[in-house]
Amino acid sequence: MLARQRVFASKGSVCHATLARLMATKVKTVGLLDESLTVEASKDSFSGKIHPGRIANSVSDLPPPLLTAIEKVLADKNVSNLQTIGVKLAKQLQGRFDPAKATERRKWKKIEYSKSTCLSYMLSRMPAEYSAVDRAFTEISKWSPNFIPKTIFDFGSGVGSVPWAAISRWGKKLDEIFCIDSSPHMIELAELLLKGADANGQFFIPKTYFKQLMSPNPNRKFDLVVSAHTLFEFPTMDSRLDCYLNLWRKTNNYFVLVEQGTTEGFKLVDEAKEFLLFQSKKDGQEMHVLAPCPHTQACPRLLREGDRTPCNFQSRFTGFKNELSQSQRERFSFVILGKGPKKSAVPKWPRLVRHPLVRGGHVVCRLCTPEGKLEEVIFTRAKDGKGSYLCARSSEWGDLLPVKVREKEFVVRDTVARKDEQAEQSEEESDLKQASKNEL
């Protein structure tokens, strides 16, 4: 008995030390469900499929009046030939570089749009560009539901995707649409479509105007200013910066920039955002980012060494009937800048910047956070809670996730210490057996 007591005493301190080693702490990134959803998430019926951060991203079909007008315009045209040219044109547009950089590699040449080229552009790009602009407008309607623009300024109007997207969303509540494009043939086609393919017809919004040059009057302001798929047309950075500033000065409420979601397109959108944030701070004027950034800091994707992937999003649209694939997707980059302090209802939640990866028992989410960081969070029921896990599982690329990303310490079992514990237990059992034999 005394021998065993001596063994117990000698092993006591060792056991305490082993237990301390067994329970190690590990820091993990978690997504804590926003307090406003705690009660709802506690219900058995909560699925996470409908939460306040979801952004409607349904298929954006061209409105019927526009489709009818397009059919009339193409009635006597060789559509097959126009589409073939359109495919080549779309590839050329997709592969464009920042002109200021392109001149260093090769001579930059501006695309000249003839009447037939404009028709090819309409066939190859209008459904995609319409869907991207409509997706950007969805953010405004979601986070500023009381904002209904009376006046719209469309810079680089092309074939009229922006006016049609605005008309589809706000209809007769619009009072005036002012369009600028350098190509007379683009203006002619856009006007014709907005008149229902009747040159002598009336615009859907009577006060619709087209011009080739921007008005120099800085006092003329518009509720909503849009520049979509236009930034590559400027030959130098200085000319772009001047344009950003002129458009911003014409903005009364929101300024929307949309470009193709290539690396180069994203960089131009980010350039505009950073320049206007800097200029507003310099001038002592307040401004905010409505979407997609949940912060006003430098883009964390550009700050990551070796990361050349663009910050882009995805819209869905239906192509024309005679296209091989009618259900299509468009990747685009955008930013919505607001004048003055943020008055919208945008919560301070992270945004999904890639598709969530749903796996068995966990969901991998790539998030841009209000702190200006890119975080990869792996959501599980055990670590993050049922509510956060279900919201992450049901969300899509571009949604805001109703969580707060935090680092949290977890107590975990140390696998190395566990092996040591097993060895010590085996040694202890051996000592006890030996002590029992000695007593006998």
Tab-separated table of C-alpha atoms in Angstrom:
chain	number	residue	atom	x	y	z
A	1	MET	CA	0.000	0.000	0.000
A	2	LEU	CA	2.772	2.455	0.926
A	3	ALA	CA	4.564	1.672	-2.322
A	4	ARG	CA	1.467	2.498	-4.324
A	5	GLN	CA	0.939	5.764	-2.425
A	6	ARG	CA	4.505	6.768	-3.256
A	7	VAL	CA	3.795	6.024	-6.948
A	8	PHE	CA	0.584	8.102	-6.823
A	9	ALA	CA	2.421	11.027	-5.210
A	10	SER	CA	5.226	10.956	-7.753
A	11	LYS	CA	2.784	10.812	-10.645
A	12	GLY	CA	0.452	13.538	-9.379
A	13	SER	CA	2.548	16.480	-10.523
A	14	VAL	CA	3.221	14.754	-13.842
A	15	CYS	CA	-0.530	14.256	-14.465
A	16	HIS	CA	-1.290	17.932	-13.841
A	17	ALA	CA	1.467	18.986	-16.245
A	18	THR	CA	0.227	16.582	-18.889
A	19	LEU	CA	-3.362	17.847	-18.611
A	20	ALA	CA	-2.121	21.409	-19.038
A	21	ARG	CA	-0.308	20.388	-22.204
A	22	LEU	CA	-3.324	18.483	-23.494
A	23	MET	CA	-5.559	21.567	-23.583
A	24	ALA	CA	-3.961	24.035	-26.030
A	25	THR	CA	-5.514	27.248	-27.400
A	26	LYS	CA	-5.871	27.981	-31.097
A	27	VAL	CA	-7.015	31.243	-32.730
A	28	LYS	CA	-9.625	30.793	-35.467
A	29	THR	CA	-11.501	33.282	-37.650
A	30	VAL	CA	-15.226	33.062	-36.976
A	31	GLY	CA	-18.347	34.717	-38.337
A	32	LEU	CA	-20.607	35.744	-35.470
A	33	LEU	CA	-24.227	36.162	-36.526
A	34	ASP	CA	-25.487	39.738	-36.336
A	35	GLU	CA	-27.511	40.345	-33.194
A	36	SER	CA	-30.513	41.508	-35.228
A	37	LEU	CA	-30.960	37.935	-36.503
A	38	THR	CA	-30.356	36.050	-33.254
A	39	VAL	CA	-34.035	35.542	-32.422
A	40	GLU	CA	-34.996	34.584	-35.973
A	41	ALA	CA	-32.082	32.151	-36.275
A	42	SER	CA	-33.112	30.370	-33.065
A	43	LYS	CA	-36.354	29.195	-34.691
A	44	ASP	CA	-36.510	25.683	-36.102
A	45	SER	CA	-37.944	27.075	-39.346
A	46	PHE	CA	-34.897	29.290	-40.017
A	47	SER	CA	-33.096	28.149	-43.176
A	48	GLY	CA	-30.902	31.166	-43.957
A	49	LYS	CA	-32.183	31.269	-47.539
A	50	ILE	CA	-33.757	34.689	-47.024
A	51	HIS	CA	-31.659	37.055	-44.950
A	52	PRO	CA	-31.189	40.864	-45.075
A	53	GLY	CA	-27.864	40.650	-46.895
A	54	ARG	CA	-29.171	38.804	-49.951
A	55	ILE	CA	-29.005	40.761	-53.218
A	56	ALA	CA	-31.541	39.818	-55.869
A	57	ASN	CA	-29.596	38.454	-58.830
A	58	SER	CA	-32.273	37.056	-61.083
A	59	VAL	CA	-31.874	36.788	-64.844
A	60	SER	CA	-31.933	40.260	-66.417
A	61	ASP	CA	-33.884	39.963	-69.647
A	62	LEU	CA	-34.050	42.834	-72.092
A	63	PRO	CA	-37.485	44.496	-71.767
A	64	PRO	CA	-40.079	43.453	-74.399
A	65	PRO	CA	-40.331	46.945	-76.000
A	66	LEU	CA	-36.562	46.890	-76.584
A	67	LEU	CA	-36.618	43.376	-78.052
A	68	THR	CA	-39.412	44.423	-80.402
A	69	ALA	CA	-37.441	47.490	-81.477
A	70	ILE	CA	-34.314	45.381	-82.091
A	71	GLU	CA	-36.285	42.938	-84.261
A	72	LYS	CA	-37.585	45.822	-86.375
A	73	VAL	CA	-34.119	47.347	-86.752
A	74	LEU	CA	-32.676	43.994	-87.868
A	75	ALA	CA	-35.572	43.070	-90.151
A	76	ASP	CA	-33.673	43.758	-93.394
A	77	LYS	CA	-30.156	43.024	-92.113
A	78	ASN	CA	-27.849	40.018	-92.475
A	79	VAL	CA	-28.016	39.045	-88.804
A	80	SER	CA	-25.673	36.062	-89.139
A	81	ASN	CA	-22.912	38.223	-90.592
A	82	LEU	CA	-23.456	40.912	-87.947
A	83	GLN	CA	-23.197	38.306	-85.191
A	84	THR	CA	-19.945	36.918	-86.599
A	85	ILE	CA	-18.449	40.406	-86.564
A	86	GLY	CA	-19.945	40.936	-83.094
A	87	VAL	CA	-18.160	37.890	-81.664
A	88	LYS	CA	-14.802	39.217	-82.881
A	89	LEU	CA	-15.609	42.680	-81.546
A	90	ALA	CA	-16.569	41.273	-78.133
A	91	LYS	CA	-13.242	39.406	-77.915
A	92	GLN	CA	-11.391	42.586	-78.829
A	93	LEU	CA	-13.219	44.523	-76.115
A	94	GLN	CA	-12.610	41.769	-73.566
A	95	GLY	CA	-8.864	41.838	-74.177
A	96	ARG	CA	-8.333	45.579	-73.900
A	97	PHE	CA	-5.623	47.099	-71.713
A	98	ASP	CA	-5.490	50.453	-70.012
A	99	PRO	CA	-4.661	52.652	-73.057
A	100	ALA	CA	-2.007	54.541	-71.091
A	101	LYS	CA	-0.182	51.239	-70.555
A	102	ALA	CA	-1.010	49.837	-73.967
A	103	THR	CA	0.846	52.645	-75.713
A	104	GLU	CA	3.991	51.392	-74.034
A	105	ARG	CA	3.525	47.975	-75.668
A	106	ARG	CA	2.053	48.919	-79.017
A	107	LYS	CA	0.312	51.781	-80.730
A	108	TRP	CA	-3.111	52.272	-79.188
A	109	LYS	CA	-5.973	52.696	-81.627
A	110	LYS	CA	-9.457	53.826	-80.747
A	111	ILE	CA	-12.310	51.692	-82.070
A	112	GLU	CA	-14.271	53.476	-84.787
A	113	TYR	CA	-17.954	52.567	-84.849
A	114	SER	CA	-19.661	52.490	-88.245
A	115	LYS	CA	-23.389	51.799	-88.619
A	116	SER	CA	-22.809	48.073	-89.108
A	117	THR	CA	-20.292	47.924	-86.236
A	118	CYS	CA	-22.889	49.515	-83.946
A	119	LEU	CA	-25.390	46.809	-84.898
A	120	SER	CA	-22.783	44.113	-84.223
A	121	TYR	CA	-22.028	45.736	-80.873
A	122	MET	CA	-25.737	45.725	-80.027
A	123	LEU	CA	-26.025	42.011	-80.802
A	124	SER	CA	-22.858	40.965	-78.992
A	125	ARG	CA	-22.826	43.259	-75.960
A	126	MET	CA	-26.199	44.859	-75.206
A	127	PRO	CA	-27.783	41.978	-73.210
A	128	ALA	CA	-24.619	41.560	-71.106
A	129	GLU	CA	-24.129	45.280	-70.473
A	130	TYR	CA	-27.802	45.749	-69.658
A	131	SER	CA	-27.621	42.954	-67.059
A	132	ALA	CA	-24.490	44.425	-65.425
A	133	VAL	CA	-26.023	47.909	-65.146
A	134	ASP	CA	-29.294	46.438	-63.883
A	135	ARG	CA	-27.371	44.515	-61.210
A	136	ALA	CA	-25.684	47.755	-60.100
A	137	PHE	CA	-29.058	49.516	-59.959
A	138	THR	CA	-30.323	46.644	-57.789
A	139	GLU	CA	-27.837	47.707	-55.107
A	140	ILE	CA	-29.289	51.227	-55.117
A	141	SER	CA	-32.859	49.943	-54.847
A	142	LYS	CA	-31.848	47.512	-52.094
A	143	TRP	CA	-29.955	49.919	-49.850
A	144	SER	CA	-31.653	53.227	-50.748
A	145	PRO	CA	-35.248	52.160	-51.434
A	146	ASN	CA	-36.548	55.703	-51.089
A	147	PHE	CA	-34.171	57.023	-53.738
A	148	ILE	CA	-35.906	57.427	-57.096
A	149	PRO	CA	-33.889	59.505	-59.564
A	150	LYS	CA	-35.699	62.158	-61.516
A	151	THR	CA	-32.721	63.023	-63.715
A	152	ILE	CA	-30.044	60.702	-65.139
A	153	PHE	CA	-26.788	61.538	-66.901
A	154	ASP	CA	-25.384	58.671	-68.994
A	155	PHE	CA	-21.799	59.208	-70.107
A	156	GLY	CA	-20.732	56.926	-72.958
A	157	SER	CA	-24.293	55.818	-73.639
A	158	GLY	CA	-23.447	53.472	-76.522
A	159	VAL	CA	-26.569	51.699	-77.762
A	160	GLY	CA	-28.597	52.764	-74.715
A	161	SER	CA	-28.222	50.014	-72.093
A	162	VAL	CA	-28.298	52.500	-69.187
A	163	PRO	CA	-31.507	54.337	-70.240
A	164	TRP	CA	-33.284	51.027	-70.779
A	165	ALA	CA	-32.149	49.645	-67.398
A	166	ALA	CA	-33.294	52.868	-65.713
A	167	ILE	CA	-36.655	52.836	-67.490
A	168	SER	CA	-37.213	49.179	-66.548
A	169	ARG	CA	-36.540	49.972	-62.878
A	170	TRP	CA	-38.061	53.421	-62.340
A	171	GLY	CA	-40.333	53.859	-65.357
A	172	LYS	CA	-42.394	57.015	-65.665
A	173	LYS	CA	-41.009	58.318	-62.366
A	174	LEU	CA	-38.014	59.430	-64.419
A	175	ASP	CA	-38.230	62.974	-65.718
A	176	GLU	CA	-35.081	63.442	-67.817
A	177	ILE	CA	-32.342	61.277	-69.346
A	178	PHE	CA	-29.287	63.006	-70.781
A	179	CYS	CA	-26.978	60.816	-72.904
A	180	ILE	CA	-23.461	61.534	-74.167
A	181	ASP	CA	-21.551	59.500	-76.756
A	182	SER	CA	-18.749	60.445	-79.128
A	183	SER	CA	-20.046	58.226	-81.945
A	184	PRO	CA	-22.853	59.727	-84.071
A	185	HIS	CA	-23.806	56.247	-85.287
A	186	MET	CA	-24.164	54.975	-81.712
A	187	ILE	CA	-26.391	57.946	-80.919
A	188	GLU	CA	-28.509	57.312	-84.013
A	189	LEU	CA	-29.055	53.646	-83.102
A	190	ALA	CA	-29.737	54.347	-79.409
A	191	GLU	CA	-32.292	57.042	-80.304
A	192	LEU	CA	-33.998	54.708	-82.758
A	193	LEU	CA	-34.301	51.921	-80.170
A	194	LEU	CA	-35.657	54.301	-77.515
A	195	LYS	CA	-38.300	55.425	-80.028
A	196	GLY	CA	-39.427	51.853	-80.683
A	197	ALA	CA	-37.602	51.669	-84.042
A	198	ASP	CA	-39.745	54.526	-85.358
A	199	ALA	CA	-37.557	57.476	-86.360
A	200	ASN	CA	-40.568	59.778	-86.061
A	201	GLY	CA	-41.772	58.241	-82.815
A	202	GLN	CA	-41.634	59.576	-79.259
A	203	PHE	CA	-39.164	58.668	-76.543
A	204	PHE	CA	-40.560	56.619	-73.659
A	205	ILE	CA	-39.284	59.408	-71.408
A	206	PRO	CA	-40.117	62.568	-73.409
A	207	LYS	CA	-37.172	64.520	-72.007
A	208	THR	CA	-34.497	62.241	-73.453
A	209	TYR	CA	-31.540	63.999	-75.024
A	210	PHE	CA	-28.414	62.895	-76.886
A	211	LYS	CA	-25.212	64.856	-77.473
A	212	GLN	CA	-21.660	64.127	-78.603
A	213	LEU	CA	-19.985	66.496	-76.157
A	214	MET	CA	-20.383	66.895	-72.410
A	215	SER	CA	-21.823	70.192	-71.258
A	216	PRO	CA	-19.118	72.319	-69.601
A	217	ASN	CA	-21.694	73.797	-67.197
A	218	PRO	CA	-20.634	72.539	-63.722
A	219	ASN	CA	-23.831	73.851	-62.137
A	220	ARG	CA	-26.014	71.370	-64.041
A	221	LYS	CA	-26.430	68.397	-61.709
A	222	PHE	CA	-28.218	65.068	-62.016
A	223	ASP	CA	-29.643	62.723	-59.381
A	224	LEU	CA	-27.866	59.737	-60.916
A	225	VAL	CA	-24.722	59.817	-63.062
A	226	VAL	CA	-23.593	56.634	-64.830
A	227	SER	CA	-20.498	55.723	-66.825
A	228	ALA	CA	-20.712	52.156	-68.113
A	229	HIS	CA	-18.108	50.436	-70.300
A	230	THR	CA	-16.479	53.721	-71.294
A	231	LEU	CA	-13.194	54.128	-69.406
A	232	PHE	CA	-11.085	52.283	-71.997
A	233	GLU	CA	-11.932	54.970	-74.553
A	234	PHE	CA	-9.616	57.508	-72.882
A	235	PRO	CA	-6.053	57.587	-74.282
A	236	THR	CA	-4.366	58.773	-71.057
A	237	MET	CA	-4.776	58.618	-67.301
A	238	ASP	CA	-4.987	62.414	-67.065
A	239	SER	CA	-7.943	62.494	-69.445
A	240	ARG	CA	-9.690	59.826	-67.348
A	241	LEU	CA	-9.083	61.669	-64.077
A	242	ASP	CA	-10.485	64.879	-65.565
A	243	CYS	CA	-13.552	62.948	-66.681
A	244	TYR	CA	-14.084	61.380	-63.231
A	245	LEU	CA	-13.966	64.813	-61.644
A	246	ASN	CA	-16.363	66.364	-64.158
A	247	LEU	CA	-18.852	63.527	-63.734
A	248	TRP	CA	-18.574	63.690	-59.940
A	249	ARG	CA	-19.305	67.414	-60.018
A	250	LYS	CA	-22.450	66.681	-62.015
A	251	THR	CA	-23.586	64.145	-59.410
A	252	ASN	CA	-26.326	65.105	-56.988
A	253	ASN	CA	-26.753	61.725	-55.266
A	254	TYR	CA	-25.064	58.670	-56.785
A	255	PHE	CA	-22.288	58.090	-59.316
A	256	VAL	CA	-22.155	54.586	-60.844
A	257	LEU	CA	-19.140	53.150	-62.681
A	258	VAL	CA	-19.355	49.793	-64.483
A	259	GLU	CA	-16.685	47.995	-66.514
A	260	GLN	CA	-16.025	44.480	-67.752
A	261	GLY	CA	-14.772	42.289	-64.914
A	262	THR	CA	-11.293	41.770	-66.318
A	263	THR	CA	-8.194	42.664	-64.325
A	264	GLU	CA	-7.742	45.823	-66.398
A	265	GLY	CA	-11.400	46.806	-66.100
A	266	PHE	CA	-11.332	46.353	-62.332
A	267	LYS	CA	-8.191	48.473	-62.001
A	268	LEU	CA	-9.830	51.362	-63.865
A	269	VAL	CA	-12.887	51.234	-61.598
A	270	ASP	CA	-10.642	51.168	-58.533
A	271	GLU	CA	-8.609	54.056	-59.942
A	272	ALA	CA	-11.758	56.174	-60.188
A	273	LYS	CA	-12.862	55.269	-56.666
A	274	GLU	CA	-9.485	56.028	-55.098
A	275	PHE	CA	-9.086	59.290	-57.002
A	276	LEU	CA	-12.520	60.623	-56.051
A	277	LEU	CA	-12.107	59.580	-52.406
A	278	PHE	CA	-8.775	61.408	-52.339
A	279	GLN	CA	-10.170	64.468	-54.114
A	280	SER	CA	-13.218	64.675	-51.834
A	281	LYS	CA	-11.046	64.443	-48.737
A	282	LYS	CA	-8.760	67.112	-50.159
A	283	ASP	CA	-11.740	69.406	-50.852
A	284	GLY	CA	-13.260	68.727	-47.431
A	285	GLN	CA	-16.374	67.111	-48.933
A	286	GLU	CA	-18.049	64.008	-47.572
A	287	MET	CA	-18.665	60.997	-49.767
A	288	HIS	CA	-19.251	57.290	-49.233
A	289	VAL	CA	-19.144	53.980	-51.066
A	290	LEU	CA	-22.613	52.456	-51.328
A	291	ALA	CA	-21.432	49.252	-53.038
A	292	PRO	CA	-19.725	46.891	-53.405
A	293	CYS	CA	-16.980	47.848	-50.920
A	294	PRO	CA	-18.018	47.657	-47.228
A	295	HIS	CA	-15.273	50.207	-46.466
A	296	THR	CA	-13.523	53.276	-47.919
A	297	GLN	CA	-9.982	51.957	-47.583
A	298	ALA	CA	-7.624	50.825	-50.337
A	299	CYS	CA	-8.773	47.650	-52.063
A	300	PRO	CA	-7.215	44.731	-50.133
A	301	ARG	CA	-7.077	42.628	-53.277
A	302	LEU	CA	-4.628	45.061	-54.869
A	303	LEU	CA	-2.577	45.138	-51.668
A	304	ARG	CA	-2.057	41.374	-51.626
A	305	GLU	CA	1.316	40.461	-53.070
A	306	GLY	CA	1.006	38.180	-56.058
A	307	ASP	CA	-2.805	38.488	-56.265
A	308	ARG	CA	-3.748	39.482	-59.796
A	309	THR	CA	-7.371	38.400	-59.665
A	310	PRO	CA	-9.912	41.195	-60.146
A	311	CYS	CA	-12.678	42.094	-57.743
A	312	ASN	CA	-15.650	41.332	-59.931
A	313	PHE	CA	-19.208	40.094	-59.735
A	314	GLN	CA	-21.583	38.177	-61.933
A	315	SER	CA	-24.890	38.990	-63.588
A	316	ARG	CA	-27.135	36.642	-65.508
A	317	PHE	CA	-28.910	37.382	-68.751
A	318	THR	CA	-30.719	35.772	-71.653
A	319	GLY	CA	-29.078	36.063	-75.050
A	320	PHE	CA	-30.889	36.512	-78.327
A	321	LYS	CA	-32.980	33.627	-79.658
A	322	ASN	CA	-30.624	32.635	-82.454
A	323	GLU	CA	-27.555	32.408	-80.207
A	324	LEU	CA	-26.167	28.973	-79.354
A	325	SER	CA	-26.277	29.614	-75.600
A	326	GLN	CA	-29.176	31.802	-74.505
A	327	SER	CA	-28.580	31.556	-70.746
A	328	GLN	CA	-25.343	33.432	-70.136
A	329	ARG	CA	-23.349	35.220	-67.440
A	330	GLU	CA	-21.418	38.479	-67.435
A	331	ARG	CA	-18.556	39.255	-65.086
A	332	PHE	CA	-18.232	42.929	-64.308
A	333	SER	CA	-16.594	45.330	-61.867
A	334	PHE	CA	-18.468	48.300	-60.468
A	335	VAL	CA	-18.602	50.933	-57.769
A	336	ILE	CA	-21.403	53.189	-56.546
A	337	LEU	CA	-20.250	56.412	-54.894
A	338	GLY	CA	-22.603	58.629	-52.913
A	339	LYS	CA	-22.458	62.339	-52.204
A	340	GLY	CA	-22.361	63.377	-48.550
A	341	PRO	CA	-22.540	61.082	-45.497
A	342	LYS	CA	-24.023	57.624	-45.868
A	343	LYS	CA	-27.792	57.858	-45.404
A	344	SER	CA	-28.617	54.435	-46.782
A	345	ALA	CA	-29.451	51.344	-44.780
A	346	VAL	CA	-26.318	49.398	-45.753
A	347	PRO	CA	-25.279	47.351	-42.696
A	348	LYS	CA	-21.609	46.976	-41.789
A	349	TRP	CA	-21.368	43.382	-42.974
A	350	PRO	CA	-18.707	41.680	-45.116
A	351	ARG	CA	-19.405	41.001	-48.780
A	352	LEU	CA	-18.890	37.675	-50.532
A	353	VAL	CA	-16.338	38.322	-53.271
A	354	ARG	CA	-16.413	34.779	-54.660
A	355	HIS	CA	-18.896	31.925	-54.801
A	356	PRO	CA	-19.184	30.160	-51.408
A	357	LEU	CA	-17.699	26.662	-51.528
A	358	VAL	CA	-20.339	24.425	-49.943
A	359	ARG	CA	-18.867	21.186	-48.634
A	360	GLY	CA	-20.056	18.441	-46.334
A	361	GLY	CA	-20.525	20.040	-42.924
A	362	HIS	CA	-18.767	23.315	-43.737
A	363	VAL	CA	-18.827	26.313	-46.103
A	364	VAL	CA	-15.748	28.224	-47.291
A	365	CYS	CA	-16.439	31.952	-47.792
A	366	ARG	CA	-14.109	34.590	-49.255
A	367	LEU	CA	-15.122	37.899	-47.707
A	368	CYS	CA	-14.209	41.570	-47.985
A	369	THR	CA	-14.750	42.995	-44.503
A	370	PRO	CA	-15.694	46.459	-43.174
A	371	GLU	CA	-12.151	46.634	-41.783
A	372	GLY	CA	-10.780	46.616	-45.343
A	373	LYS	CA	-9.409	43.060	-45.252
A	374	LEU	CA	-9.863	39.925	-47.323
A	375	GLU	CA	-10.735	36.999	-45.070
A	376	GLU	CA	-11.375	33.339	-45.766
A	377	VAL	CA	-13.793	32.002	-43.183
A	378	ILE	CA	-14.768	28.347	-42.875
A	379	PHE	CA	-18.269	28.203	-41.399
A	380	THR	CA	-19.434	25.201	-39.379
A	381	ARG	CA	-22.385	24.747	-37.044
A	382	ALA	CA	-20.123	23.945	-34.108
A	383	LYS	CA	-17.694	26.844	-34.510
A	384	ASP	CA	-19.924	29.644	-35.850
A	385	GLY	CA	-23.413	28.589	-34.804
A	386	LYS	CA	-26.427	27.382	-36.759
A	387	GLY	CA	-27.513	30.847	-37.927
A	388	SER	CA	-24.160	31.888	-39.408
A	389	TYR	CA	-23.639	28.489	-41.013
A	390	LEU	CA	-27.062	28.426	-42.710
A	391	CYS	CA	-26.731	32.017	-43.950
A	392	ALA	CA	-23.309	31.249	-45.425
A	393	ARG	CA	-24.589	28.053	-47.018
A	394	SER	CA	-27.506	29.847	-48.695
A	395	SER	CA	-25.720	33.016	-49.852
A	396	GLU	CA	-24.335	33.805	-53.281
A	397	TRP	CA	-21.433	35.689	-54.775
A	398	GLY	CA	-22.039	39.411	-54.223
A	399	ASP	CA	-24.303	39.089	-51.165
A	400	LEU	CA	-23.577	40.723	-47.843
A	401	LEU	CA	-23.211	38.118	-45.106
A	402	PRO	CA	-24.947	39.157	-41.841
A	403	VAL	CA	-22.003	38.326	-39.601
A	404	LYS	CA	-19.144	40.016	-37.809
A	405	VAL	CA	-15.770	38.496	-38.644
A	406	ARG	CA	-13.673	38.103	-35.521
A	407	GLU	CA	-10.730	36.094	-34.242
A	408	LYS	CA	-11.599	33.807	-31.351
A	409	GLU	CA	-9.548	31.503	-29.141
A	410	PHE	CA	-10.648	27.887	-28.937
A	411	VAL	CA	-9.424	25.275	-26.460
A	412	VAL	CA	-8.323	22.226	-28.414
A	413	ARG	CA	-6.608	18.953	-27.612
A	414	ASP	CA	-2.910	18.942	-28.440
A	415	THR	CA	-2.277	15.767	-30.467
A	416	VAL	CA	1.410	15.585	-29.478
A	417	ALA	CA	0.546	15.964	-25.809
A	418	ARG	CA	-2.101	13.290	-26.220
A	419	LYS	CA	0.515	10.796	-27.390
A	420	ASP	CA	2.701	11.763	-24.423
A	421	GLU	CA	-0.273	11.213	-22.120
A	422	GLN	CA	-0.851	7.726	-23.517
A	423	ALA	CA	2.826	6.867	-23.020
A	424	GLU	CA	2.751	8.185	-19.435
A	425	GLN	CA	-0.433	6.217	-18.682
A	426	SER	CA	1.235	3.068	-19.946
A	427	GLU	CA	4.288	3.804	-17.782
A	428	GLU	CA	2.072	4.495	-14.765
A	429	GLU	CA	0.214	1.220	-15.188
A	430	SER	CA	3.551	-0.586	-15.356
A	431	ASP	CA	4.759	1.131	-12.152
A	432	LEU	CA	1.534	0.248	-10.335
A	433	LYS	CA	1.890	-3.392	-11.302
A	434	GLN	CA	5.469	-3.417	-10.083
A	435	ALA	CA	4.431	-1.736	-6.798
A	436	SER	CA	1.757	-4.376	-6.272
A	437	LYS	CA	4.276	-7.138	-6.795
A	438	ASN	CA	6.674	-5.554	-4.280
A	439	GLU	CA	3.938	-5.410	-1.630
A	440	LEU	CA	3.340	-9.104	-2.116
